[in-house]
Short mmCIF file of C-alpha atoms and ligand atoms in Angstrom, two decimals:
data_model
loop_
_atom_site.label_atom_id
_atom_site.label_comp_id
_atom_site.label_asym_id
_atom_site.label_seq_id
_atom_site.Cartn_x
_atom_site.Cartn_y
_atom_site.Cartn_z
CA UNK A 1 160.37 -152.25 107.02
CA UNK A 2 159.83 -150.02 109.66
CA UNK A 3 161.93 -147.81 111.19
CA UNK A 4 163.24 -149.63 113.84
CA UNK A 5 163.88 -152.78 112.34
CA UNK A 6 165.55 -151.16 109.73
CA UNK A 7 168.05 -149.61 112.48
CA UNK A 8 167.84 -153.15 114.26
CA UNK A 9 169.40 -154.16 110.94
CA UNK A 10 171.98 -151.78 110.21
CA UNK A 11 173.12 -151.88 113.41
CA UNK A 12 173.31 -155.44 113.28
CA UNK A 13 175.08 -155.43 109.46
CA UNK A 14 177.58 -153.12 111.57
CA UNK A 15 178.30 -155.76 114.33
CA UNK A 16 178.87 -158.60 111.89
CA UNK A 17 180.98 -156.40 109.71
CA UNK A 18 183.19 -156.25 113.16
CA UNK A 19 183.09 -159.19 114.13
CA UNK A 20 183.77 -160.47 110.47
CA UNK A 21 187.18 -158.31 111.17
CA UNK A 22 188.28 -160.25 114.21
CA UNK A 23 188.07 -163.32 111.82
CA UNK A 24 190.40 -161.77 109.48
CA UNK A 25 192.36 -160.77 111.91
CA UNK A 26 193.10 -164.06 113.80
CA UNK A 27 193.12 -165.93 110.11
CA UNK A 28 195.58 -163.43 108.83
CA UNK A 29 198.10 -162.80 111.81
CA UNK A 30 198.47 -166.50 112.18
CA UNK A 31 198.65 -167.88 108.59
CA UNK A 32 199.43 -164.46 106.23
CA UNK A 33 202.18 -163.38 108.60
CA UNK A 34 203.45 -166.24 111.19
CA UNK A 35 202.94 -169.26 108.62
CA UNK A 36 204.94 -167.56 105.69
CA UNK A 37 208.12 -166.93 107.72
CA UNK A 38 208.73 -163.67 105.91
CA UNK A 39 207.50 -164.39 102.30
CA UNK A 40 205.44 -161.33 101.22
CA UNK A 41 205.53 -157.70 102.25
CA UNK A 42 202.90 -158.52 104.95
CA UNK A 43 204.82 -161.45 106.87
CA UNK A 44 208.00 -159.36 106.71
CA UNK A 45 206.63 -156.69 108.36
CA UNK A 46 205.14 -158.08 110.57
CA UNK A 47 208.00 -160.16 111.64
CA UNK A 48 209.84 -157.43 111.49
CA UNK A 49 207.66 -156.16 113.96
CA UNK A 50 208.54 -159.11 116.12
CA UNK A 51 212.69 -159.22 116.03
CA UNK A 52 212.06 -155.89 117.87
CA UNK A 53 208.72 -155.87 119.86
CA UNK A 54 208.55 -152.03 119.19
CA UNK A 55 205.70 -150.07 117.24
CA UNK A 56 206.30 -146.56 115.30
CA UNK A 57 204.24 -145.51 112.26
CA UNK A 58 205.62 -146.01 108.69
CA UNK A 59 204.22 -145.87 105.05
CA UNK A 60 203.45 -149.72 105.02
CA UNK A 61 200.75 -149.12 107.36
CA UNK A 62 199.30 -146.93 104.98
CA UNK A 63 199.40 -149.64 103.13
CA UNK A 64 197.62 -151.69 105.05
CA UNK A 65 194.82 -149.14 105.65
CA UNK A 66 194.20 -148.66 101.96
CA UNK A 67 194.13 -152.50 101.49
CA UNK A 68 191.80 -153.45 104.37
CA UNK A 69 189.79 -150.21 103.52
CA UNK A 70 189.57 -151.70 99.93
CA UNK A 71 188.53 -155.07 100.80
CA UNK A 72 185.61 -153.21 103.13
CA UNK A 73 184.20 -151.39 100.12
CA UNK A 74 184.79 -152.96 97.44
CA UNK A 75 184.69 -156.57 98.88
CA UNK A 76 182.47 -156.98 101.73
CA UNK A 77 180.34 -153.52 100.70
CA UNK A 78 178.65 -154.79 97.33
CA UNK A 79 177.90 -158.52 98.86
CA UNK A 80 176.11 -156.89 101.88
CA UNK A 81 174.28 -154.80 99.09
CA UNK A 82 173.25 -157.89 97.31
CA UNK A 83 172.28 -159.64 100.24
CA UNK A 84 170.46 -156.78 102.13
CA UNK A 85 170.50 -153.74 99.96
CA UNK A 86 172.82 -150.34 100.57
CA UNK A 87 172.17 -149.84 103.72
CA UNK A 88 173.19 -153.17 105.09
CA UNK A 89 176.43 -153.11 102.57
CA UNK A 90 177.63 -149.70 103.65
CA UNK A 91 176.92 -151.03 107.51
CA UNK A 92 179.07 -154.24 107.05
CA UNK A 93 181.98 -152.29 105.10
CA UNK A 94 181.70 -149.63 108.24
CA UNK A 95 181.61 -152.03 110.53
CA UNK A 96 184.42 -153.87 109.15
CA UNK A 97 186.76 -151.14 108.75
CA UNK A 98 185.54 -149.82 112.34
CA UNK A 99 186.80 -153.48 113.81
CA UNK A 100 190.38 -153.11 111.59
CA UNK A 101 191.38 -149.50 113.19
CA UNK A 102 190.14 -150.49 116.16
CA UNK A 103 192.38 -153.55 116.16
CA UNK A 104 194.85 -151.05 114.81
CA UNK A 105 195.00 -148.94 117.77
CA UNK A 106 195.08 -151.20 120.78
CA UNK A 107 197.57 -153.04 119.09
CA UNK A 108 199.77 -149.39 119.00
CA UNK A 109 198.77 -148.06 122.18
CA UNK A 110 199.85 -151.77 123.98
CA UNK A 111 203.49 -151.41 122.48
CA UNK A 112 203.65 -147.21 123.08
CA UNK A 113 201.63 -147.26 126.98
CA UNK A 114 200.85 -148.75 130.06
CA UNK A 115 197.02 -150.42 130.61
CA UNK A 116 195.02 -148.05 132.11
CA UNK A 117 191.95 -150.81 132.41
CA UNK A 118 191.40 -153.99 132.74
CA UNK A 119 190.98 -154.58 128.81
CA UNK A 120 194.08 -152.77 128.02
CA UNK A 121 195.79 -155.07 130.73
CA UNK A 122 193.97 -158.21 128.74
CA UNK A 123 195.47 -156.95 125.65
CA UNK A 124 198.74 -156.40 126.94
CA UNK A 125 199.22 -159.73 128.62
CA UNK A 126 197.41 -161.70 125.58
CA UNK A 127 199.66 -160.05 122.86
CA UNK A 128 203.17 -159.60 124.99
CA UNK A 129 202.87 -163.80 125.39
CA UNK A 130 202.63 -164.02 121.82
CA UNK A 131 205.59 -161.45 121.27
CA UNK A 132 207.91 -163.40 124.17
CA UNK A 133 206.12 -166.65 125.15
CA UNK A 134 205.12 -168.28 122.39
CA UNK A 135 204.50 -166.59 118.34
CA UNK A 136 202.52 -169.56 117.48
CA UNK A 137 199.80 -168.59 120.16
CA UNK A 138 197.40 -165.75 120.60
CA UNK A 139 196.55 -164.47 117.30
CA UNK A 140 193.93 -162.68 118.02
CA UNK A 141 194.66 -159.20 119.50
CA UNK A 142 190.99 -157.53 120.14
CA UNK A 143 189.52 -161.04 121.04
CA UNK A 144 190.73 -164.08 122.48
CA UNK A 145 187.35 -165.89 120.59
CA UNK A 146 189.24 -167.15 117.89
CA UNK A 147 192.61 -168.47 119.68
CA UNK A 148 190.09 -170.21 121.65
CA UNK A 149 188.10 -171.94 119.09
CA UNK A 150 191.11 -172.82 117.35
CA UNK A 151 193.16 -173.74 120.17
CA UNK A 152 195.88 -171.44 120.41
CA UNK A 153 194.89 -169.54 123.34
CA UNK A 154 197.36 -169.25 126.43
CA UNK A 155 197.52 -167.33 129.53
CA UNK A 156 200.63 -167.65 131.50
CA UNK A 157 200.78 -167.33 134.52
CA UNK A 158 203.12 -164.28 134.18
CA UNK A 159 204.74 -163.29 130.25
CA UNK A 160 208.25 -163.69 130.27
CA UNK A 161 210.21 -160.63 128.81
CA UNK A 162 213.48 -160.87 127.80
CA UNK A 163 215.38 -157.80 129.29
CA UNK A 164 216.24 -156.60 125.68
CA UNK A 165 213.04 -156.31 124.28
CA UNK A 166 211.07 -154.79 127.22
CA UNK A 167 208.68 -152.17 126.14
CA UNK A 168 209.48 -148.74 127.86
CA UNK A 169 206.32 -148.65 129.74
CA UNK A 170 206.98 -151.53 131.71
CA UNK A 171 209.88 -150.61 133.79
CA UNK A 172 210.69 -147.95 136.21
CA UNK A 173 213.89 -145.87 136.06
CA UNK A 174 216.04 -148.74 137.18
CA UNK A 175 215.23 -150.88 134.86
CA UNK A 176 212.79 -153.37 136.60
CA UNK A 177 209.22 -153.93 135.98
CA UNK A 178 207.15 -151.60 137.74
CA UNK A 179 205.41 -152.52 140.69
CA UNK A 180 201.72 -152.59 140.11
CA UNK A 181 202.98 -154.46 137.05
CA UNK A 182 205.33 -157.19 138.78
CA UNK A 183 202.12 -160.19 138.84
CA UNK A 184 201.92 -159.56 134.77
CA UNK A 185 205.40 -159.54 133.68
CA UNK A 186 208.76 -161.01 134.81
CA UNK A 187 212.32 -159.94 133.02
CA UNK A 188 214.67 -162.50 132.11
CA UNK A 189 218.23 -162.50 130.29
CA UNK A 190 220.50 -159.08 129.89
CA UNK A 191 219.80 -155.89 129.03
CA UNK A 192 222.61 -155.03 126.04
CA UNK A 193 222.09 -156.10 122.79
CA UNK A 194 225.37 -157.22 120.64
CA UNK A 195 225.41 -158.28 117.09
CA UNK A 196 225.10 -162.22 117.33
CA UNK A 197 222.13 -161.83 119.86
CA UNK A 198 220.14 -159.53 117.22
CA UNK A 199 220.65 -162.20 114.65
CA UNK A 200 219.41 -164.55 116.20
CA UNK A 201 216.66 -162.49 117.52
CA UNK A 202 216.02 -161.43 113.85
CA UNK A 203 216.45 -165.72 112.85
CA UNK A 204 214.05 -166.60 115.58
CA UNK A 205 211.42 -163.98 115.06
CA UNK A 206 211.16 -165.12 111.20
CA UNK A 207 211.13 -168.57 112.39
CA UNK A 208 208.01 -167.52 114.39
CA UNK A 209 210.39 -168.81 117.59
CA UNK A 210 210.45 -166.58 121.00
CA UNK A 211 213.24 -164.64 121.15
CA UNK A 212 215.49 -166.54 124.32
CA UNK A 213 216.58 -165.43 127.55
ZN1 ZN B 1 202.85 -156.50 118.44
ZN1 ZN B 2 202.78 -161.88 115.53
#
């Protein structure tokens, strides 16, 4: 093999390694988390996650690193070995974990920031409907291939928020969403949270149900 093919096919081991993660990451959002309603420390967590639409770093997403890390190199590594030799496994377990921190990160930043592009603003919208609008839709964060092929893509018009659970970077310091951000979000509901309306937030979120008004 000559040089160039040989990068031709690393970098192409790489790109299927990535794209092998959005797979995972559609197939496990939607059945490992949503589908199990809470059984398992990964569908707790995550639904966790969704009773209170906010993001901060704990030791279960170390966790998670080691665990998708694992199934990179010692899953997805040795097959791409045996199919195409080391270089093609190491590209595909690279590639792979490259897609999962990726995923990682946009998914963090769209909770902690404001867009400041058009894919950030795809993100946003994509993931904040499947937060408020609808938990059974939009699995995919990094992608909306797989929602689509499956059928669970959606794009409101706007994304309902409830008034509760508005992420910080949304509103302005009275409390309503921010301008340049007004066509992509509307508020709904009250602002104050009491105890019955967090249980049924936290009932609603394991039922994979959108938190009301
Ligand atoms: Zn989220
Ligand atoms: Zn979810």
């Amino acid at each position: 093999m000559d040089t160039a093919t040989a990068i031709i096919v690393v970098l192409g081991a790489f790109g299927f390694g990535a794209f092998l993660w959005t797979l995972a990451e559609y197939l496990l959002h939607r059945f490992a988390m949503h589908h199990l309603h809470g059984k398992g420390i990964m569908s707790r967590e995550h639904l966790e996650h969704h009773v209170h639409s906010s993001w901060h770093f704990d030791r279960t997403h170390l966790m998670s690193w080691a665990g998708m890390l694992t199934v990179g190199f010692l899953g997805w590594m040795p097959l791409g070995w045996l199919v195409g030799g080391p270089r093609v496994g190491i590209a595909v377990a690279v590639g792979w974990a490259c897609g999962y921190f990726f995923y990682e990160y946009q998914h963090a930043v769209a909770h902690l920031r404001a867009p400041t592009g058009p894919y950030g603003a795809w993100v946003r919208r994509h993931h904040f409907h499947h937060h408020f609008g609808h938990p059974m839709a939009n699995h995919g964060v990094t992608i909306p291939l797989w929602d689509k092929l499956f059928g669970t893509l959606e794009r409101p018009e706007t994304v309902r928020v409830p008034r509760r659970l508005a992420l910080p970077w949304m509103l302005d310091d009275d409390g309503a969403v921010k301008p340049e951000l007004a066509d992509s979000y509307a508020l709904v509901g009250r602002a104050g949270i009491d105890e019955r309306q967090a249980k049924i937030d936290r009932a609603r979120a394991f039922a994979s149900l959108a938190p009301l008004d």
